[in-house]
mmCIF file of C-alpha atoms and ligand atoms in Angstrom:
data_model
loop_
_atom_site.group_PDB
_atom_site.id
_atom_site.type_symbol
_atom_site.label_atom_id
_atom_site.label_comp_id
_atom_site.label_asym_id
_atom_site.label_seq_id
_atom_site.Cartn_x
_atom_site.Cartn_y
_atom_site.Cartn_z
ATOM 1 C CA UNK H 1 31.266 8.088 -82.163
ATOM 2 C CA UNK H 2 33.865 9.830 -79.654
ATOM 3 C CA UNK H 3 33.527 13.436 -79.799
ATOM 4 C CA UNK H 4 37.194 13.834 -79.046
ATOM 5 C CA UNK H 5 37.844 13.330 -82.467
ATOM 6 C CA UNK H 6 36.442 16.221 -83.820
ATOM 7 C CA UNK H 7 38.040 19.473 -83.987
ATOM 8 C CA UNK H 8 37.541 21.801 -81.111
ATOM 9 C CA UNK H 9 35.689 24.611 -82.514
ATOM 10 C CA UNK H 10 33.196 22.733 -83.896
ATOM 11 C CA UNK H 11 32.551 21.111 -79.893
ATOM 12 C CA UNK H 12 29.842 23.256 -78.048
ATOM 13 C CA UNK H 13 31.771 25.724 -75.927
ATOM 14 C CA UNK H 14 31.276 23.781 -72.659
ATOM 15 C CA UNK H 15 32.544 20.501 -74.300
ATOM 16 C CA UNK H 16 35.874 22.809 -75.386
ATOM 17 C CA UNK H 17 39.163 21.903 -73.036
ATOM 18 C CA UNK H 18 40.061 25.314 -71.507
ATOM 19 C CA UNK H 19 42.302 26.433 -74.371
ATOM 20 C CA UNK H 20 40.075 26.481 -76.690
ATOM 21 C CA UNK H 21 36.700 28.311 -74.802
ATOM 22 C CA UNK H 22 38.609 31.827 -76.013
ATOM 23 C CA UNK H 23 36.781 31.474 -80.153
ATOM 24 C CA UNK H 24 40.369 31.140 -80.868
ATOM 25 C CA UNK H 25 41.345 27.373 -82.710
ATOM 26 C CA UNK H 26 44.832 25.450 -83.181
ATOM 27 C CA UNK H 27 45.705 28.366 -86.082
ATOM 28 C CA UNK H 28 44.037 31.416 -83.797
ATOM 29 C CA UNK H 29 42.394 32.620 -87.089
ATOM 30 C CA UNK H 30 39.200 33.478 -85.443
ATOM 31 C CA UNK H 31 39.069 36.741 -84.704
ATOM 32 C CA UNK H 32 37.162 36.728 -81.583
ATOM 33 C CA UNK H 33 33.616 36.603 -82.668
ATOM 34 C CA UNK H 34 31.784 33.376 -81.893
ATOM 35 C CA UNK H 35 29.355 31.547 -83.606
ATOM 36 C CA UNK H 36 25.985 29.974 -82.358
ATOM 37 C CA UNK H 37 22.349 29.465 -82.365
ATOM 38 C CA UNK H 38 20.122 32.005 -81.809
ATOM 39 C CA UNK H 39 17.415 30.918 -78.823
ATOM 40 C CA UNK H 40 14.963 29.190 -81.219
ATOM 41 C CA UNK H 41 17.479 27.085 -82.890
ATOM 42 C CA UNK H 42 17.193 29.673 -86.112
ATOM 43 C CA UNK H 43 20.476 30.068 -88.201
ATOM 44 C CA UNK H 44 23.588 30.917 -86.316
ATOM 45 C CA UNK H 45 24.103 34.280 -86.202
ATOM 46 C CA UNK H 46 27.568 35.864 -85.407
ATOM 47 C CA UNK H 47 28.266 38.309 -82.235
ATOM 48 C CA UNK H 48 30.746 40.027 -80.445
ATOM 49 C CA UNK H 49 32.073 37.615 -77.814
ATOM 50 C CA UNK H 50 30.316 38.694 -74.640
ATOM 51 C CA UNK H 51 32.874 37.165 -71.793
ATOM 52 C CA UNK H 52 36.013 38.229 -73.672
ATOM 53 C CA UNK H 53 37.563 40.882 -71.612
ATOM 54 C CA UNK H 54 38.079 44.349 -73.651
ATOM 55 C CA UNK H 55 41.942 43.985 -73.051
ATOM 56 C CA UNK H 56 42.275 40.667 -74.169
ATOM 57 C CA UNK H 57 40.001 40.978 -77.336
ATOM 58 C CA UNK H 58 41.759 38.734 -80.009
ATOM 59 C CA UNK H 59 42.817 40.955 -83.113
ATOM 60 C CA UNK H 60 42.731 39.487 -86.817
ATOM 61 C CA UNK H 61 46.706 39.047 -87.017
ATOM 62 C CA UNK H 62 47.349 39.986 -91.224
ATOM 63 C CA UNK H 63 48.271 36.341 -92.635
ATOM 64 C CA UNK H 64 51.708 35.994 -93.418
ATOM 65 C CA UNK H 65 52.451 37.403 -97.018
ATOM 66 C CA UNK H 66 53.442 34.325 -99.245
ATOM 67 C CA UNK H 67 55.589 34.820 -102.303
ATOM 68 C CA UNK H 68 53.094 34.879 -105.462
ATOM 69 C CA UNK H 69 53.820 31.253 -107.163
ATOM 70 C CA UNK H 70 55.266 32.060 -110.770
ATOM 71 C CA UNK H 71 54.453 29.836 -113.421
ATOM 72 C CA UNK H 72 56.106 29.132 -116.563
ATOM 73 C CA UNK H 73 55.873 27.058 -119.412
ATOM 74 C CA UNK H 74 59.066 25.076 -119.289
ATOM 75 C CA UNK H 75 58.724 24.839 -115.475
ATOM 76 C CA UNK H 76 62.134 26.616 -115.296
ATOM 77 C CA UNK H 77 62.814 30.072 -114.190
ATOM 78 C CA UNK H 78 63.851 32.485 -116.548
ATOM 79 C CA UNK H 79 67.604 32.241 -114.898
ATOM 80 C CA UNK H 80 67.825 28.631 -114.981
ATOM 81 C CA UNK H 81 67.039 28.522 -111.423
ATOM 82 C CA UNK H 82 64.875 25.216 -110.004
ATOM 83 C CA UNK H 83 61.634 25.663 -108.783
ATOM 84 C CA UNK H 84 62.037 25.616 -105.009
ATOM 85 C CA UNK H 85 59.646 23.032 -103.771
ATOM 86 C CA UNK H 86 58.981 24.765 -100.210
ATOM 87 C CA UNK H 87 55.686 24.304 -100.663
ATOM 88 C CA UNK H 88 53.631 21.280 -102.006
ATOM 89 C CA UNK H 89 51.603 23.583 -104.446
ATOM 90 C CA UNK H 90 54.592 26.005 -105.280
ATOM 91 C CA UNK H 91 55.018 26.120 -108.847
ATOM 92 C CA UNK H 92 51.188 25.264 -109.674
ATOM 93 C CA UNK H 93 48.551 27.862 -111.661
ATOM 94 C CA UNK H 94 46.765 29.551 -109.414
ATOM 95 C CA UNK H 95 43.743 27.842 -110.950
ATOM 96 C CA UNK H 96 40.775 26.208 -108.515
ATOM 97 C CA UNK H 97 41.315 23.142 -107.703
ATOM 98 C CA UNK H 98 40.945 19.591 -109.882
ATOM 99 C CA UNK H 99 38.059 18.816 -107.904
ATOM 100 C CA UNK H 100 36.298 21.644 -107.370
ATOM 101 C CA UNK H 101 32.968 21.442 -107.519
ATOM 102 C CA UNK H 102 32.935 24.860 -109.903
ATOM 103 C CA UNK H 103 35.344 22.969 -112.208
ATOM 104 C CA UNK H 104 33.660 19.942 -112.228
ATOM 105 C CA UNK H 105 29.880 20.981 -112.961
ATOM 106 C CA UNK H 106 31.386 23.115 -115.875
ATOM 107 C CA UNK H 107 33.664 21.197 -118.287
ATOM 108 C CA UNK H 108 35.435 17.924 -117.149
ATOM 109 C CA UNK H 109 39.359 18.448 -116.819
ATOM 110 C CA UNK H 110 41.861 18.394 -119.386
ATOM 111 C CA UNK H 111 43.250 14.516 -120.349
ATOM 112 C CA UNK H 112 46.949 14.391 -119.280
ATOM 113 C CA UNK H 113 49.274 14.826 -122.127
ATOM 114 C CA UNK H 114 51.510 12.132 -123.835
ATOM 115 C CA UNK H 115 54.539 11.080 -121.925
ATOM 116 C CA UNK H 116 56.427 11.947 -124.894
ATOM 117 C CA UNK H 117 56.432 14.996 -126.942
ATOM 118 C CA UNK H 118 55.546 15.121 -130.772
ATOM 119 C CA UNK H 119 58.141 15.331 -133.221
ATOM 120 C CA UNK H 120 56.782 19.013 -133.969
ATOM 121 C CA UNK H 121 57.036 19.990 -130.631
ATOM 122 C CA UNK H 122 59.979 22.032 -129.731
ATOM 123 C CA UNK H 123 62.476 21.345 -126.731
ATOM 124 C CA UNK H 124 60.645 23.244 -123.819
ATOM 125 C CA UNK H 125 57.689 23.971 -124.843
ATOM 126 C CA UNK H 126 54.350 21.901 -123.786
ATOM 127 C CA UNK H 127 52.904 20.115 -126.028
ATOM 128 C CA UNK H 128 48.929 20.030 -126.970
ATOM 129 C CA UNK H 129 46.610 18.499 -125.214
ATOM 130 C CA UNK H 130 45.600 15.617 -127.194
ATOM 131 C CA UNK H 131 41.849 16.392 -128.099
ATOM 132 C CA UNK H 132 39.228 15.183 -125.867
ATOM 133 C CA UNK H 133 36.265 12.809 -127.363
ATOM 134 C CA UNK H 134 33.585 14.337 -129.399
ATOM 135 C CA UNK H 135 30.836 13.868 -127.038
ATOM 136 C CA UNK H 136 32.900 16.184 -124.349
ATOM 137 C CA UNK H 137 33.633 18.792 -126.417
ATOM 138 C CA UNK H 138 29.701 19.578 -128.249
ATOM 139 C CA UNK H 139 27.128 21.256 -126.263
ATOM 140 C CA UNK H 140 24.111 19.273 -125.423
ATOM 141 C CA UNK H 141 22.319 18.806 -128.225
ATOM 142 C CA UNK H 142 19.458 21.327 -129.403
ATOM 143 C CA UNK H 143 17.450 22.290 -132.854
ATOM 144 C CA UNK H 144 20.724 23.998 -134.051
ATOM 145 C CA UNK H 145 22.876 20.407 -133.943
ATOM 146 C CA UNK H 146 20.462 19.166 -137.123
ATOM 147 C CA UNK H 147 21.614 21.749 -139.053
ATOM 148 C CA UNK H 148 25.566 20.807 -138.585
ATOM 149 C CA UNK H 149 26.635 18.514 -141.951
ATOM 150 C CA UNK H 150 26.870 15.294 -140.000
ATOM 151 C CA UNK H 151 30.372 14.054 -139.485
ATOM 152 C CA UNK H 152 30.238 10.799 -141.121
ATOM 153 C CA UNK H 153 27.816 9.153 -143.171
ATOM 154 C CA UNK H 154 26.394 10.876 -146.182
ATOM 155 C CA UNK H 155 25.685 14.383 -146.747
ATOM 156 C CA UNK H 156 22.002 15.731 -146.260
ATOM 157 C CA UNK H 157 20.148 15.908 -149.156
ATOM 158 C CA UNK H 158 20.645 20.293 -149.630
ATOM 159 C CA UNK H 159 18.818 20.098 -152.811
ATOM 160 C CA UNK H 160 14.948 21.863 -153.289
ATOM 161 C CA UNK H 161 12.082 19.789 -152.504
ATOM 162 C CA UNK H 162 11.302 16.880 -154.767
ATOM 163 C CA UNK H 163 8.013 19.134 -155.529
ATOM 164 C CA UNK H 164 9.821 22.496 -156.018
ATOM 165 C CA UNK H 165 9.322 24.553 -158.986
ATOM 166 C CA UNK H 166 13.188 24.306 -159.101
ATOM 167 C CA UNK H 167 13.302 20.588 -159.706
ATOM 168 C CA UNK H 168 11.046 21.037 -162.151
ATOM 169 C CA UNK H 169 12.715 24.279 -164.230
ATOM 170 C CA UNK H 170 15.760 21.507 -164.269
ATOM 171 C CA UNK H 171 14.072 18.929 -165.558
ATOM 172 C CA UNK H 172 14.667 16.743 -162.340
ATOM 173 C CA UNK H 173 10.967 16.202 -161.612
ATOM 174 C CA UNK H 174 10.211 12.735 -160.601
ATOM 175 C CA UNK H 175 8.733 10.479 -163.553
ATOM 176 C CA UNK H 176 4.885 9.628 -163.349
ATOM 177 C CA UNK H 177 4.333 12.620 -160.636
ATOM 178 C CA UNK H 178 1.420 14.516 -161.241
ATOM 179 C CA UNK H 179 1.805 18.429 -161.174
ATOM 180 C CA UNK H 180 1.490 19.600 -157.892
ATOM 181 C CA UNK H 181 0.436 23.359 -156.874
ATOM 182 C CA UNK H 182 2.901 25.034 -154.218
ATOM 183 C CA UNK H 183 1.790 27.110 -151.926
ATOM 184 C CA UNK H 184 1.591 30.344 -153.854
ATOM 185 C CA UNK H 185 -0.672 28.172 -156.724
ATOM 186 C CA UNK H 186 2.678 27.077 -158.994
ATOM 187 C CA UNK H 187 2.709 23.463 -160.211
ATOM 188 C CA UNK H 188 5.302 21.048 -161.814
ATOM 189 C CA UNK H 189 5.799 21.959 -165.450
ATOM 190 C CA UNK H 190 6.892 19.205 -167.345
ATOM 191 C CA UNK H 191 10.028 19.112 -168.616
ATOM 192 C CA UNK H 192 10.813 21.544 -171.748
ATOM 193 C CA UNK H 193 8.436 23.916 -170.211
ATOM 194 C CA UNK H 194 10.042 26.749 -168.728
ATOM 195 C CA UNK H 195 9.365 30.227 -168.912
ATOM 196 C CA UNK H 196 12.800 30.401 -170.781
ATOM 197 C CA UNK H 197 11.214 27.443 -173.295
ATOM 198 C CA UNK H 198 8.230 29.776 -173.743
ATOM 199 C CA UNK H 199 10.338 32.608 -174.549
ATOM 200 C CA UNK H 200 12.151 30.793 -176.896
ATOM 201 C CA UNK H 201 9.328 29.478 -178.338
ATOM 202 C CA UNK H 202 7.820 32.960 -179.040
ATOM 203 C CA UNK H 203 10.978 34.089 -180.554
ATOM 204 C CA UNK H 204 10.019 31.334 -183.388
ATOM 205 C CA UNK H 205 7.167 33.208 -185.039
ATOM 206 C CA UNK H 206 3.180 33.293 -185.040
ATOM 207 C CA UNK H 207 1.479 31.613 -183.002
ATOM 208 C CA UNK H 208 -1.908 32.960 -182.933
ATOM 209 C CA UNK H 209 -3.596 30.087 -185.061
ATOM 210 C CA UNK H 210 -4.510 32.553 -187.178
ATOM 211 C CA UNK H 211 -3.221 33.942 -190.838
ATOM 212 C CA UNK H 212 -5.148 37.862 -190.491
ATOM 213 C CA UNK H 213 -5.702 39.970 -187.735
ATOM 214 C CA UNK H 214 -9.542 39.176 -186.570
ATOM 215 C CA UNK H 215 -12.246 41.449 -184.996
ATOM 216 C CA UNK H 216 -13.645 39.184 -182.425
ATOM 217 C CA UNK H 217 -17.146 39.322 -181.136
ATOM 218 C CA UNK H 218 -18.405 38.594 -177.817
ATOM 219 C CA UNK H 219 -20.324 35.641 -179.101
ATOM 220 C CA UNK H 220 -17.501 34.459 -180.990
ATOM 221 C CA UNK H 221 -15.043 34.711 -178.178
ATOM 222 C CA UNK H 222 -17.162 32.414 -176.543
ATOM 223 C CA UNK H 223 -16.962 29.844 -178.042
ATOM 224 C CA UNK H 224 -13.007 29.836 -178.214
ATOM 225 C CA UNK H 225 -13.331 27.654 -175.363
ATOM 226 C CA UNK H 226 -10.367 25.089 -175.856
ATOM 227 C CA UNK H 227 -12.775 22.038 -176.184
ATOM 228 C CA UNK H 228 -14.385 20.324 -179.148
ATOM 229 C CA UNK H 229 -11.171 20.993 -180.996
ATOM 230 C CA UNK H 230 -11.105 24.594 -181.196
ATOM 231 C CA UNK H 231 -8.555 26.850 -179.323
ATOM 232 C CA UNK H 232 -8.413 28.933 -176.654
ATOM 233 C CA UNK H 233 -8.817 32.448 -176.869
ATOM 234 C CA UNK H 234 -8.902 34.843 -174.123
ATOM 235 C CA UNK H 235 -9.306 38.979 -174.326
ATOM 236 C CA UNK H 236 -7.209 41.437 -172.394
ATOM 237 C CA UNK H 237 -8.062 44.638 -172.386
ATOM 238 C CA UNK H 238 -9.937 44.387 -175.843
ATOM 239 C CA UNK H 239 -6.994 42.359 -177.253
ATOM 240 C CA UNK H 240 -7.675 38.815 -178.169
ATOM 241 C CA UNK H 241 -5.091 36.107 -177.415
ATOM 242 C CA UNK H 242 -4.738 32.575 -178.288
ATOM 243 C CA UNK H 243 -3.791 31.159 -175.435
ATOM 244 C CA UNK H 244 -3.502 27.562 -176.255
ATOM 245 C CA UNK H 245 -0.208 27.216 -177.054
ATOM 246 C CA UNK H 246 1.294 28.704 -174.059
ATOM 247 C CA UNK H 247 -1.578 26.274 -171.467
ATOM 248 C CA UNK H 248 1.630 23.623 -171.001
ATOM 249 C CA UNK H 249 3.488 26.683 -169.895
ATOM 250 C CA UNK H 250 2.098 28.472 -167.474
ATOM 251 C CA UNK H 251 3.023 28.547 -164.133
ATOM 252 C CA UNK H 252 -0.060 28.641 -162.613
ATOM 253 C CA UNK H 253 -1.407 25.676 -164.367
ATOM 254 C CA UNK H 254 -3.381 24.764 -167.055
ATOM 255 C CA UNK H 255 -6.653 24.649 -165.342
ATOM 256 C CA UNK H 256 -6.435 27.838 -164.147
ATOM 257 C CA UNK H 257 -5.340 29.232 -167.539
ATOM 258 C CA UNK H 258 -8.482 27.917 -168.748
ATOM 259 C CA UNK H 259 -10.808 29.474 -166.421
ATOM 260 C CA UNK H 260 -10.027 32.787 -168.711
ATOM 261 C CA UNK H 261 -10.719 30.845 -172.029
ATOM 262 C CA UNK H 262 -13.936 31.768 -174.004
ATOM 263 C CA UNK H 263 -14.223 35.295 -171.980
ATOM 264 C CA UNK H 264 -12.201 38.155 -170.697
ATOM 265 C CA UNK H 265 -9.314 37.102 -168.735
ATOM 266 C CA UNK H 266 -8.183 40.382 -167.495
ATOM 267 C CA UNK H 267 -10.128 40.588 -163.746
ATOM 268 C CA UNK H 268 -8.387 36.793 -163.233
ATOM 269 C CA UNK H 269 -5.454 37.858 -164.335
ATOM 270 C CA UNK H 270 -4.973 41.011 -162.598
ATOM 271 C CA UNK H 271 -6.399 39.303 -159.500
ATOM 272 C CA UNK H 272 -3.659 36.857 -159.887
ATOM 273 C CA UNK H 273 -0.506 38.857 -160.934
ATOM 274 C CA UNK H 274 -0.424 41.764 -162.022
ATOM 275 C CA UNK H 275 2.901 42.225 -162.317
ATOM 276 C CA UNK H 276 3.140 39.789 -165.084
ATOM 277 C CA UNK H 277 3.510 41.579 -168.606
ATOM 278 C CA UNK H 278 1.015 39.394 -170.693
ATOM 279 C CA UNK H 279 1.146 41.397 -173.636
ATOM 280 C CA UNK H 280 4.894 40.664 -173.774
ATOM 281 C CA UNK H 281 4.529 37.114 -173.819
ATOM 282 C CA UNK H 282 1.518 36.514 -175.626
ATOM 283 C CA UNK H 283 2.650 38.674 -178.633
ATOM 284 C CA UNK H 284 2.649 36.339 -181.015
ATOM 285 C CA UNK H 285 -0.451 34.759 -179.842
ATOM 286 C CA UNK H 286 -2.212 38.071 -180.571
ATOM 287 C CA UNK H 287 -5.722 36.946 -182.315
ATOM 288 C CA UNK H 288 -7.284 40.099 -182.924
ATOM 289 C CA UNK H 289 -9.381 42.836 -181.084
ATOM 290 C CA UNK H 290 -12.819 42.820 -179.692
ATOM 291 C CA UNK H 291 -15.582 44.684 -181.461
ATOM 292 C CA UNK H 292 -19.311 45.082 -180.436
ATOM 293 C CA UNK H 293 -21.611 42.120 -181.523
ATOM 294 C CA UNK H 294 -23.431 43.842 -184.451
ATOM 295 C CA UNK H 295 -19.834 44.979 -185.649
ATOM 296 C CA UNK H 296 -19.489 44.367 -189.241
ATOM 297 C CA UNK H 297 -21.891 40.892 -189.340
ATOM 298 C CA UNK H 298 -24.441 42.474 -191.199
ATOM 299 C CA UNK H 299 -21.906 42.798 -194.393
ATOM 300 C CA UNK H 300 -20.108 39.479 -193.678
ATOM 301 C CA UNK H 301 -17.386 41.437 -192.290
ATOM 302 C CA UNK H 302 -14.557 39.339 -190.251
ATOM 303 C CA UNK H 303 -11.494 40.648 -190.420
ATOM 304 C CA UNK H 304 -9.713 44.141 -190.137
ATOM 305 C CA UNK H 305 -7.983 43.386 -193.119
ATOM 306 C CA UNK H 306 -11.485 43.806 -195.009
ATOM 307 C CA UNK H 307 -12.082 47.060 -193.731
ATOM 308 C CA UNK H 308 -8.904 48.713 -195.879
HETATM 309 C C1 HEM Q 401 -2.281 34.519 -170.932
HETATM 310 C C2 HEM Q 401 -2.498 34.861 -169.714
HETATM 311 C C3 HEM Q 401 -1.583 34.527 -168.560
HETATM 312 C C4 HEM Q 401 -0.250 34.576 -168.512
HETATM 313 C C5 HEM Q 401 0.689 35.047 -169.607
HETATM 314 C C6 HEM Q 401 0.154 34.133 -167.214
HETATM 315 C C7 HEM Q 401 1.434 34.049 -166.792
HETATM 316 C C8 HEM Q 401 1.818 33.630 -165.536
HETATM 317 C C9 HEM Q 401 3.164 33.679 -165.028
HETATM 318 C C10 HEM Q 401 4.362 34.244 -165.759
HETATM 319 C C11 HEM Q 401 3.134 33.187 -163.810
HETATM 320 C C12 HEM Q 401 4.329 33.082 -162.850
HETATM 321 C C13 HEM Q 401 4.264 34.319 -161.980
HETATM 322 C C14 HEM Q 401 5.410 34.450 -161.074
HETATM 323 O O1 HEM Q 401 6.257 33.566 -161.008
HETATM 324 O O2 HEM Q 401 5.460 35.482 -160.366
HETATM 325 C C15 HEM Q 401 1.800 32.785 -163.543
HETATM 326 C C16 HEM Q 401 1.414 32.197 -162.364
HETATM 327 C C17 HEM Q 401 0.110 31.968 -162.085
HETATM 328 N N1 HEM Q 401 -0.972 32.266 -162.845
HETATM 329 FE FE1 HEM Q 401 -0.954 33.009 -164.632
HETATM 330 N N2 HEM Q 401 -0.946 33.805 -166.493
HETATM 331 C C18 HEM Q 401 -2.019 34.055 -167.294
HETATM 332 C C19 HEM Q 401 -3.312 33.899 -166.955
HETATM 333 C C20 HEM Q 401 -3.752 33.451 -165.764
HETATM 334 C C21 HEM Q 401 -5.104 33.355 -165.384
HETATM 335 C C22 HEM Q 401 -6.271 33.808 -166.289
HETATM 336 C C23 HEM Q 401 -5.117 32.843 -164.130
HETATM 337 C C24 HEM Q 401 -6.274 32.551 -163.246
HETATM 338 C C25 HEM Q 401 -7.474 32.268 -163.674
HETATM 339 C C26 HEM Q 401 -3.785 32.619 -163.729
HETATM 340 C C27 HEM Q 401 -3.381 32.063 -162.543
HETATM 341 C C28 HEM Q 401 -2.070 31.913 -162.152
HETATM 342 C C29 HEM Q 401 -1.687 31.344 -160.907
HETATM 343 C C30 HEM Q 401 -2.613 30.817 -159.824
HETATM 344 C C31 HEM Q 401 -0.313 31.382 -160.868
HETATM 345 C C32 HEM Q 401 0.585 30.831 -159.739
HETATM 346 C C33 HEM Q 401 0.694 31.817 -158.636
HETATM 347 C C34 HEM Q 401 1.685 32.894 -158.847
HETATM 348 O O3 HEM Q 401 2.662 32.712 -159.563
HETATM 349 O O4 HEM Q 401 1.488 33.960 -158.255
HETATM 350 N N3 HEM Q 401 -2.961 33.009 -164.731
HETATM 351 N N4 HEM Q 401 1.024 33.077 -164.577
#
C-alpha cells in the first residue's frame, strides 16, 4: 500500500512533506492543536501544539457564511426566479443525508414518487408518496398486533365463550354439552331457562305444590327431599319453599340447589349470595312456615287454615 496516497494529516508528523508538519491540512481548518497518542499508546488526546511559535499560532478563521438553501414545494421561488444551481446540494432540505446511518437504522427512505402526477393532483404541487408495503410501515410485531382485526381473512370470532353464561341466556349453547360451572360456580342453563323465564314463569300463578298454607315440621321438612317422587322443600328464615320448580333455573345449578332440600337453606344461601332476594322469587313457591315438632300433631293439626 503506498502511503502517499493517503491524506496528509492522517501521516505521522515526520512522514508529513514540510507544508503540512504546521497541524494545518489542504483546507487549514485545524486550528492548531494536534492530535496523537499519549506515551502508552492510550487514546489520543488533544494538546496545544508545543513547537508552534506564539506569533504564528494558527487562529480558527469563521467559515465562510453560506446563503441558507430555501426550499419550496414547486421548486420555484416565490418570484419565478430558477433555483441557482451554484452548489450541487443548493435547493435540497436540509435533512441528513439518504444514507445516513441515523436515517437508515430508523425507518427506510421514502419510495420515489410516480413520474407522473395523479389526476387529483394540482399543477405545482407534489404529489403523495405512493404508500410503502405493509410490512415497512407496522412496528415489529408484539402481544398488541393479535388484538388488530386481521386485514384479510375472516373476522375473529368476538363472541363470549362457547361455555359462557351468555351463550347460554341466548339459547346458543352447543347441543349435547353438559352444563359446565364457570368460575364463580354458574353453569349452562338449558335453553328456556333464564332468570327472565323464571320470572315469567312466577308471574303465572302458584307454584308451591300445594292448595293451603302448611305448618311444616322439622321432621316433615325432611323428608321434602326431592327424591322418591316427592318435592323439594327448603326453609328460609322459618318460611318454607318449594323449590322444585325453580331447580332447572338456578344459576348455580341444580346440585347445589339441592344441597338445601329437606333442611334449612338459609346458612348455604347466605354463604353463597346474599344479595339475591329469595323471597322475591320464590313467592309463589311459598309452602308454609316452620313450627316446633310437637306443634299441633297431637290434634291432627296440619295446616294454618285449621287453626281459624
Ligand atoms: C331458593 C333458593 C335459591 C335461589 C332463589 C338462588 C338463586 C340464585 C341466583 C339468582 C343466582 C345468580 C346470582 C348472580 O348472578 O349473582 C344463584 C347463583 C348461585 N347459587 Fe343460588 N339460589 C338459591 C339457593 C342456593 C343454594 C342453597 C346454594 C348452595 C347450596 C346456591 C348456590 C349457588 C351458586 C354456587 C351460584 C353460582 C355462583 C354465583 O352466582 O355467585 N344457591 N343462585
Amino acid at each position: 500500500m503506498s502511503w502517499n496516497l493517503l491524506p496528509q494529516w492522517l501521516l505521522p508528523e515526520q512522514w508529513r512533506s514540510d507544508g503540512q508538519k504546521s497541524g494545518l491540512d489542504e483546507e487549514g481548518r485545524r486550528d492548531g492543536t494536534l492530535e496523537h497518542a499519549n506515551s502508552n499508546g492510550s487514546m489520543p488526546t488533544t494538546t496545544k501544539q508545543e513547537h508552534s511559535s506564539p506569533e504564528s499560532t494558527p487562529k480558527a478563521k469563521p467559515a465562510k457564511a453560506e446563503p441558507v438553501p430555501t426550499f419550496s414545494l414547486s421548486g420555484h421561488d416565490s418570484d419565478g426566479e430558477k433555483p441557482k444551481a451554484a452548489r450541487p446540494d443548493e435547493g435540497r432540505p436540509m435533512f441528513a443525508a439518504a444514507n445516513n446511518a441515523q436515517i437508515a437504522s430508523a425507518m427506510p427512505p421514502p419510495p420515489k414518487p410516480a413520474s407522473k402526477p395523479t389526476k387529483s393532483t394540482g399543477p405545482g404541487l407534489m404529489p403523495p408518496p405512493p404508500r410503502p408495503a405493509v410490512k415497512q410501515m407496522g412496528p415489529p410485531p408484539s402481544a398488541a398486533s393479535s388484538l388488530r382485526v386481521p386485514l384479510t381473512g375472516p373476522l375473529p370470532n368476538r363472541g363470549p365463550p362457547a361455555n359462557s353464561q351468555q351463550r347460554a341466556s341466548s339459547g346458543l349453547s352447543p347441543n349435547g354439552e353438559k352444563p359446565t360451572p364457570n368460575a364463580r360456580g354458574k353453569v349452562l342453563l338449558s335453553p328456556g331457562h333464564s332468570p327472565m323465564d323464571w320470572a315469567a314463569l312466577t308471574r303465572t300463578g302458584n307454584m308451591a305444590g300445594v292448595n293451603t298454607f302448611q305448618r311444616v315440621t322439622p321432621s316433615q321438612l325432611r323428608s321434602m327431599t326431592g327424591r322418591k317422587g316427592k318435592p323439594a322443600w327448603s326453609s328460609w328464615q322459618g318460611k318454607v319453599y318449594n323449590i322444585t320448580p325453580y331447580l332447572p333455573f338456578h344459576p348455580g345449578g341444580e346440585a347445589e340447589l339441592m344441597k338445601a332440600a329437606g333442611r334449612d337453606g338459609t346458612k348455604l344461601f347466605m354463604d353463597v349470595h346474599p344479595w339475591v332476594n329469595w323471597e322475591n322469587m320464590m313467592t309463589t313457591c311459598l309452602v308454609g312456615v316452620m313450627v316446633p315438632e310437637n306443634h299441633g300433631t297431637a290434634e291432627g293439626e296440619s295446616s294454618l287454615e285449621d287453626m281459624d
